[in-house]
PDB file of C-alpha atoms in Angstrom:
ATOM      1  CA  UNK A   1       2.213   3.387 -11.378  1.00 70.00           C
ATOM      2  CA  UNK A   2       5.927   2.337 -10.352  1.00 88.00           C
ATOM      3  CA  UNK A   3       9.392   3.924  -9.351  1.00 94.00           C
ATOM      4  CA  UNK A   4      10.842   4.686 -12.446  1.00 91.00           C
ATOM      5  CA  UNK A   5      14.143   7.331 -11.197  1.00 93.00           C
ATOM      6  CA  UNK A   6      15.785   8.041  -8.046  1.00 94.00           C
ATOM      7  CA  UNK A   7      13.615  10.986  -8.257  1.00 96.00           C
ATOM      8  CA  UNK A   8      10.287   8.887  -7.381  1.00 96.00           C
ATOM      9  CA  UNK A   9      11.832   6.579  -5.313  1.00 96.00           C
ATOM     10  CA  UNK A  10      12.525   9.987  -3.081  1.00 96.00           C
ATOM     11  CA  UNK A  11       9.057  11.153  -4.016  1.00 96.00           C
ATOM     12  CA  UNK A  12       7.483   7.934  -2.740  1.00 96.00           C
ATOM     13  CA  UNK A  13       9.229   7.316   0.398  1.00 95.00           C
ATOM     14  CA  UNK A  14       8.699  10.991   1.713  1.00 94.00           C
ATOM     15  CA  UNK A  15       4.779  11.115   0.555  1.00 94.00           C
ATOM     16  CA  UNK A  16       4.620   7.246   2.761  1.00 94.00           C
ATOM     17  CA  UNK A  17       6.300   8.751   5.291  1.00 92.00           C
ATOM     18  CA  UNK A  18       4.009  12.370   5.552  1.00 91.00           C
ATOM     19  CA  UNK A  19       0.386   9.933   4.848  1.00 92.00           C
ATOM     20  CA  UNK A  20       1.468   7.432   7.890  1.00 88.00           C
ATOM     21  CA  UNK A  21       2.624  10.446   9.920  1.00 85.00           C
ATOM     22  CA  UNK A  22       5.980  10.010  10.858  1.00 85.00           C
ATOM     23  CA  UNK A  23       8.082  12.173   8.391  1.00 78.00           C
ATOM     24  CA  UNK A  24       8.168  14.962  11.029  1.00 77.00           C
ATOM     25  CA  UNK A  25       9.112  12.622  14.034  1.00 77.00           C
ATOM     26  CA  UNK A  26      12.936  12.705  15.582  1.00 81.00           C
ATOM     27  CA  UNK A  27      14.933  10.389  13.138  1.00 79.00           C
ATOM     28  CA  UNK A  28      15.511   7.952  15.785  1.00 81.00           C
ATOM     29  CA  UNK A  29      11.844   7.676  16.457  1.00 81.00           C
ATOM     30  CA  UNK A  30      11.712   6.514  12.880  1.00 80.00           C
ATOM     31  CA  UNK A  31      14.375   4.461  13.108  1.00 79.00           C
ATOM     32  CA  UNK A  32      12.229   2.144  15.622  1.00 84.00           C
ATOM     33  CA  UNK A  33       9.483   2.568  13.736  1.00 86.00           C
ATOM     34  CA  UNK A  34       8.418  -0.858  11.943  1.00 88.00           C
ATOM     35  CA  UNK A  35       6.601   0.756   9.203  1.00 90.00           C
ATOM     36  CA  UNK A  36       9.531   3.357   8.426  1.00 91.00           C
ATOM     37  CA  UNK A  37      11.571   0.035   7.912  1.00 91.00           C
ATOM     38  CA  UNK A  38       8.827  -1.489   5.646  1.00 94.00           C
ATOM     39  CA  UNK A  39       8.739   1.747   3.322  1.00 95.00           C
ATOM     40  CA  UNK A  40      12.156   2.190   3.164  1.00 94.00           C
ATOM     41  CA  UNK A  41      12.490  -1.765   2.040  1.00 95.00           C
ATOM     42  CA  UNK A  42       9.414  -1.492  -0.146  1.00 97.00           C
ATOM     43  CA  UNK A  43      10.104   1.652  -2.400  1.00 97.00           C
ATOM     44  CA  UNK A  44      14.835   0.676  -2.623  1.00 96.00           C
ATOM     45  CA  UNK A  45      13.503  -2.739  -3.815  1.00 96.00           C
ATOM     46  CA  UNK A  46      10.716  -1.376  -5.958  1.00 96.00           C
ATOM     47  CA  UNK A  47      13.795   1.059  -7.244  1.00 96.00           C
ATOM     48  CA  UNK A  48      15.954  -1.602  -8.242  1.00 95.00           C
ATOM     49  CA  UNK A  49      13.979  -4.003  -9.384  1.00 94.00           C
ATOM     50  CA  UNK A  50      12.644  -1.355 -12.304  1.00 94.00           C
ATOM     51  CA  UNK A  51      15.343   0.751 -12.754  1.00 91.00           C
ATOM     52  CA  UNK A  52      18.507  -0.818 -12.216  1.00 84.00           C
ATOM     53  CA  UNK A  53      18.943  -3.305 -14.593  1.00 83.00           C
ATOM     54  CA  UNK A  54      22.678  -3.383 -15.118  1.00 86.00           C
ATOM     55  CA  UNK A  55      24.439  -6.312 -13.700  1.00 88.00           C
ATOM     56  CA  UNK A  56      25.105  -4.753  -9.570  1.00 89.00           C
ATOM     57  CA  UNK A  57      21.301  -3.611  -9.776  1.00 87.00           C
ATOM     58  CA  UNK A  58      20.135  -7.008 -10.480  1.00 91.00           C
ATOM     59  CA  UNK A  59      22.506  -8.339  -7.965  1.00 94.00           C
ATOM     60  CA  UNK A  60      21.139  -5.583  -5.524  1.00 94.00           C
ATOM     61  CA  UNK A  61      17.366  -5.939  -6.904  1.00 94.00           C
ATOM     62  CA  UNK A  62      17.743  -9.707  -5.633  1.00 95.00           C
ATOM     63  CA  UNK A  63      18.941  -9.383  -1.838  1.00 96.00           C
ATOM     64  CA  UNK A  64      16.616  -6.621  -1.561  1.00 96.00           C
ATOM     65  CA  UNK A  65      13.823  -8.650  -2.330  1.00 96.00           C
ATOM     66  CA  UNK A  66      14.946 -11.779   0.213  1.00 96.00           C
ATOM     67  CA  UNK A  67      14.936  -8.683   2.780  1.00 96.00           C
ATOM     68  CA  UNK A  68      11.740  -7.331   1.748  1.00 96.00           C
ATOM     69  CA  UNK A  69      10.190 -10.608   2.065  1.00 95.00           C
ATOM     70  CA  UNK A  70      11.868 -11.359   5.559  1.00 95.00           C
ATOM     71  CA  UNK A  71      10.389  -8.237   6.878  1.00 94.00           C
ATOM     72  CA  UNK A  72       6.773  -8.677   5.608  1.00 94.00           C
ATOM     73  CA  UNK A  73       7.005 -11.965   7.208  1.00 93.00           C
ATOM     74  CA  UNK A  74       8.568 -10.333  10.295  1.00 92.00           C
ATOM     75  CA  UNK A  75       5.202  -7.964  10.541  1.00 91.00           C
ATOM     76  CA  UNK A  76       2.582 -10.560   8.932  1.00 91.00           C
ATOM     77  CA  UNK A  77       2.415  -8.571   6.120  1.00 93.00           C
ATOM     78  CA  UNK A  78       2.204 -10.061   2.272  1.00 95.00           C
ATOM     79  CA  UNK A  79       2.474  -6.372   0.473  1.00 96.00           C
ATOM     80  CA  UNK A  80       4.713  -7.021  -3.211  1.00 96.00           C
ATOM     81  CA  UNK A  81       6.349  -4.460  -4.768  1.00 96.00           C
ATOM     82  CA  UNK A  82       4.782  -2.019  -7.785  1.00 97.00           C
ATOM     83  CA  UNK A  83       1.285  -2.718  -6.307  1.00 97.00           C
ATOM     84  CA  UNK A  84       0.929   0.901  -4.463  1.00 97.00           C
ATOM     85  CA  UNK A  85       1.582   4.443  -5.330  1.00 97.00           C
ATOM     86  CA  UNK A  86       2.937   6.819  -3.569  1.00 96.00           C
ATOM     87  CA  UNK A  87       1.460   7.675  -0.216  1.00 95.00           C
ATOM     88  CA  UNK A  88       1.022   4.015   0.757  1.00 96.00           C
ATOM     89  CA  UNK A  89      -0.425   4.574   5.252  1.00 95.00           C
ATOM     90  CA  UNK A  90      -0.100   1.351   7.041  1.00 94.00           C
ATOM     91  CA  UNK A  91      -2.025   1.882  10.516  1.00 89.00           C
ATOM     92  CA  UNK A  92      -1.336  -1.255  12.503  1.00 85.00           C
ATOM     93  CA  UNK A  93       1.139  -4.363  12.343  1.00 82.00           C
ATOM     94  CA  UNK A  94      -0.845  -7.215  11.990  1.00 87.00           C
ATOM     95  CA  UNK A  95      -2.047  -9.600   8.757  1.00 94.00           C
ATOM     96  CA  UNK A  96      -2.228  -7.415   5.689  1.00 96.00           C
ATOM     97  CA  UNK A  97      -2.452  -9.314   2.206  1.00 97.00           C
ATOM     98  CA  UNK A  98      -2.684  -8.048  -0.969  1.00 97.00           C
ATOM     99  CA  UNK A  99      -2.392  -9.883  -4.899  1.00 96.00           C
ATOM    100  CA  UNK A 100       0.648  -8.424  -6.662  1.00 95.00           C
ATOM    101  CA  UNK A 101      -1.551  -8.133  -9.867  1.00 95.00           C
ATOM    102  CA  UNK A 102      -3.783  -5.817  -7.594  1.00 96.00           C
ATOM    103  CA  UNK A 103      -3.040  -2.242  -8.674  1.00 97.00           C
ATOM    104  CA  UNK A 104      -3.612   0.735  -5.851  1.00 97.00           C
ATOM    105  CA  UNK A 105      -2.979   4.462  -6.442  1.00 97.00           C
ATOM    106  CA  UNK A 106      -1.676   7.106  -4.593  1.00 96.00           C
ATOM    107  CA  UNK A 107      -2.520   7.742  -0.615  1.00 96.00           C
ATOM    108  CA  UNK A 108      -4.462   4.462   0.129  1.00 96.00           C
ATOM    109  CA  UNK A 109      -4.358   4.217   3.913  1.00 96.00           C
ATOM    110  CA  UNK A 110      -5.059   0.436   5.549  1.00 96.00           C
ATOM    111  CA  UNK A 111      -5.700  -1.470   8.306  1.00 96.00           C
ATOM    112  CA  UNK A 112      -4.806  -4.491  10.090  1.00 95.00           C
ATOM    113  CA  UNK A 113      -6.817  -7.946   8.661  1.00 95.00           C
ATOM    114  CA  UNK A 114      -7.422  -6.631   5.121  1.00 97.00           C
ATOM    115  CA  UNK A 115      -7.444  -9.248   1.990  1.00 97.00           C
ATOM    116  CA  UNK A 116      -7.056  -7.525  -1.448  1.00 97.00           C
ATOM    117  CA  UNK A 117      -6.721 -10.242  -3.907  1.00 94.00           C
ATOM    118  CA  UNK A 118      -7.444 -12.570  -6.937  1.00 91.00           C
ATOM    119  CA  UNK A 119     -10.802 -14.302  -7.572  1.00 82.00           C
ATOM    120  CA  UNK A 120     -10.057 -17.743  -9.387  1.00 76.00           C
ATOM    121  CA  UNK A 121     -13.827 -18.196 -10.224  1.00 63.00           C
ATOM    122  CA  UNK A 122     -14.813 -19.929 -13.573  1.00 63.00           C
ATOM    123  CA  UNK A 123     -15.012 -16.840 -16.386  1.00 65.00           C
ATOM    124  CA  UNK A 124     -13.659 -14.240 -13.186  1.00 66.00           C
ATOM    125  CA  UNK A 125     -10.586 -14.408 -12.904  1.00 77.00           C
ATOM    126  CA  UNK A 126      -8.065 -11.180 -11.582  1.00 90.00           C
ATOM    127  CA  UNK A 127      -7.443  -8.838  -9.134  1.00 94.00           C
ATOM    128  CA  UNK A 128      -8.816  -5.246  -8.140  1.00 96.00           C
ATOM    129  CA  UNK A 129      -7.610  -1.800  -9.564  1.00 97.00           C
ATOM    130  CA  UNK A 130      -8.434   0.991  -6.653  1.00 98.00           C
ATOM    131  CA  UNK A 131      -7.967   4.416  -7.126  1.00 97.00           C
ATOM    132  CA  UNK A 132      -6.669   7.524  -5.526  1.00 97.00           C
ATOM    133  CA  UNK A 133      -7.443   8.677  -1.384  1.00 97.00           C
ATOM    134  CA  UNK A 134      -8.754   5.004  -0.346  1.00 97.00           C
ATOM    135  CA  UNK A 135      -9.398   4.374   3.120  1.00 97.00           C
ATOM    136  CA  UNK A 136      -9.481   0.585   3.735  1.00 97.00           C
ATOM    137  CA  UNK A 137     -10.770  -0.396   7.034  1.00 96.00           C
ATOM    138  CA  UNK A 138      -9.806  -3.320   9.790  1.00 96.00           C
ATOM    139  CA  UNK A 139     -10.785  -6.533   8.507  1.00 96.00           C
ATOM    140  CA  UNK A 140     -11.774  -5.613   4.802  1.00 97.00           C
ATOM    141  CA  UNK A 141     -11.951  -7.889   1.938  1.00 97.00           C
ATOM    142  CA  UNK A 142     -11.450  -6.823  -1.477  1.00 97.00           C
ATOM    143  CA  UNK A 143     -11.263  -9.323  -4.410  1.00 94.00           C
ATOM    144  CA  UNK A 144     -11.551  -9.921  -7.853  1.00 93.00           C
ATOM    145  CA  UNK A 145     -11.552  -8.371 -11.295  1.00 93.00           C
ATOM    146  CA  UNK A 146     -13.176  -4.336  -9.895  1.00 95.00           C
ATOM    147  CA  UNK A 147     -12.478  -1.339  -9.857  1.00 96.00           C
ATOM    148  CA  UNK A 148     -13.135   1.627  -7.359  1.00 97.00           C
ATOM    149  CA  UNK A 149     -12.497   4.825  -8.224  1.00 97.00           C
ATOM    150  CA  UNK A 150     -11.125   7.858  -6.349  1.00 97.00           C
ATOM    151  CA  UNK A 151     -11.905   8.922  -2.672  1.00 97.00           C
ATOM    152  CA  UNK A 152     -13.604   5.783  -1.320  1.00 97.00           C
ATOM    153  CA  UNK A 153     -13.816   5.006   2.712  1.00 97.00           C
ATOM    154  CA  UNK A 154     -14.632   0.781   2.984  1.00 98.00           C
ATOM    155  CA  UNK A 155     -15.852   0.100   5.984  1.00 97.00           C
ATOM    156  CA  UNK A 156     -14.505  -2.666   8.313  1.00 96.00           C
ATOM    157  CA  UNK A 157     -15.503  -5.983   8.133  1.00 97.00           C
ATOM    158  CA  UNK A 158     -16.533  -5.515   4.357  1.00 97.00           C
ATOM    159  CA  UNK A 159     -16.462  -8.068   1.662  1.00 97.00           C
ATOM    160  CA  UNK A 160     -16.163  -5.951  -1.778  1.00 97.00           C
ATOM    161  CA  UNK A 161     -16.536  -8.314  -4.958  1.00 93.00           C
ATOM    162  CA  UNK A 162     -18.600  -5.331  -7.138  1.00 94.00           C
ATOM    163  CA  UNK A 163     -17.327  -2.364  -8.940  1.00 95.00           C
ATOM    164  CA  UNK A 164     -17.509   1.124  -7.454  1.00 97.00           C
ATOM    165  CA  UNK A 165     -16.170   2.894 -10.081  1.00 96.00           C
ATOM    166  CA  UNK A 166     -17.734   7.051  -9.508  1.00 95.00           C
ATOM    167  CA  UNK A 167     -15.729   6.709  -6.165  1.00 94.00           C
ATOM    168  CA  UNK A 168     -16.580   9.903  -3.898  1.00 96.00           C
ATOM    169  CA  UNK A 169     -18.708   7.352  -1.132  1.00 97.00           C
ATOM    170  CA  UNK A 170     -18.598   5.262   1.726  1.00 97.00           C
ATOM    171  CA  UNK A 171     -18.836   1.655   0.875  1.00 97.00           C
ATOM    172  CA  UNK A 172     -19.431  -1.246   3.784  1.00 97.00           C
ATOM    173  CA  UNK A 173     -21.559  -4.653   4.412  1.00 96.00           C
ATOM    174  CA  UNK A 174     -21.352  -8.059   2.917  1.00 93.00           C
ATOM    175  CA  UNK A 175     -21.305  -7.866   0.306  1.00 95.00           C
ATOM    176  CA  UNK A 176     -20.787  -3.907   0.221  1.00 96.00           C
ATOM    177  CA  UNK A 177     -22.905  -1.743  -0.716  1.00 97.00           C
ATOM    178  CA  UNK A 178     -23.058   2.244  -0.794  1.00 97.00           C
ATOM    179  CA  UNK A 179     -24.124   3.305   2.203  1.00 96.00           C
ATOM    180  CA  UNK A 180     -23.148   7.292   1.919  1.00 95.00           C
ATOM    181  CA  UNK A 181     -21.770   9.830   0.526  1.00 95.00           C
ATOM    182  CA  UNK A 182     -19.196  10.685   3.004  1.00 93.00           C
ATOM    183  CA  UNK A 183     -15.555  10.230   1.108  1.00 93.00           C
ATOM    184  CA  UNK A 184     -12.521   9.046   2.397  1.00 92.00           C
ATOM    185  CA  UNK A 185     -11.050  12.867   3.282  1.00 91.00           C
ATOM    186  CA  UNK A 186     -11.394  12.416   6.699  1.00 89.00           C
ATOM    187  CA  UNK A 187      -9.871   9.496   7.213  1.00 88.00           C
ATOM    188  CA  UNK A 188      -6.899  10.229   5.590  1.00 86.00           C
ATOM    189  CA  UNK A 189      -3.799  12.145   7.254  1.00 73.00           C
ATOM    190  CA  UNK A 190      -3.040  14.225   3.996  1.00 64.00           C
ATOM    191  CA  UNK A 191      -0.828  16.249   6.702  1.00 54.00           C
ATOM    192  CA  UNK A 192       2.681  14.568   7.719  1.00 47.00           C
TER     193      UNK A 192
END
């Protein structure tokens, strides 16, 4: 899932903006807003970088990506481009990493102190695909080569390393475990 037209980039930004809750705000609220900022930075460099590939865009693709990089180390947050879709809900400032070969889709809202990223094991070796409506809570830690499917709420403090793949539960523990089968719905703002 990436930006592919000015179209998306549009599409993506807005849907951000609606899942985190700001879209309706006074534009000057947003403005001051640190995760407005982020978006905006996120989805214009994700923009460039894939569909601008004459010689200004490349130019442009470049600077935005110093900026982008300045401002995820302004808010502690290591978050590369073309990793989530559209609908991306950051709750908190505070340390957020994720792998850029982790792949997330649409509306995945998450909280301050989550690790998604690669496993370098012997023989297990990559980084984890999540699905659609994924609630990720403080302190999380996701890693290696899984998948979880659709409509998942992870419960803090958990340490994921096993595939969830049917989705439509509450995960949590270490290592996590299925503990209902409660989905993510109300913990994500599908308002705006």
């Amino acid at each position: 899932m990436m930006i592919c037209s000015k179209e998306e980039y549009k599409y993506y930004l807005k849907t951000d903006l609606q899942m985190t809750g700001i879209s309706n705000s006074r534009l000057i609220d947003r403005l001051k807003d640190r995760r407005f900022k982020f978006y905006k930075s996120l989805r214009l460099t994700e923009y460039y970088s894939n569909c601008r590939k004459d010689r200004i865009g490349t130019l442009v693709a470049k600077i935005l990506r110093v900026r982008h990089h300045f401002i995820c180390d302004r808010y502690q947050w290591t978050i590369p481009i073309n990793v989530f879709g559209p609908g991306l809900s950051i709750v908190h400032v505070g340390t957020i990493v994720v792998s850029p070969q982790a792949k997330i889709g649409k509306n995945c809202r998450i909280h301050v102190c989550t690790n998604i990223g690669r496993a370098y094991a012997k023989g297990n070796a990559g980084a984890p695909t999540l699905g659609d409506n994924i609630y990720i809570g403080p302190g999380a830690k996701i890693f290696g080569p899984i998948k979880l499917g659709n409509n998942i709420a992870i419960g803090a403090n958990s340490v994921v390393n096993s595939c969830f793949e049917e989705g439509n539960c509450t995960i949590a523990g270490a290592p996590a475990r299925k503990i209902s089968h409660n989905t993510s719905d109300k913990y994500i703002n599908y308002r705006g």
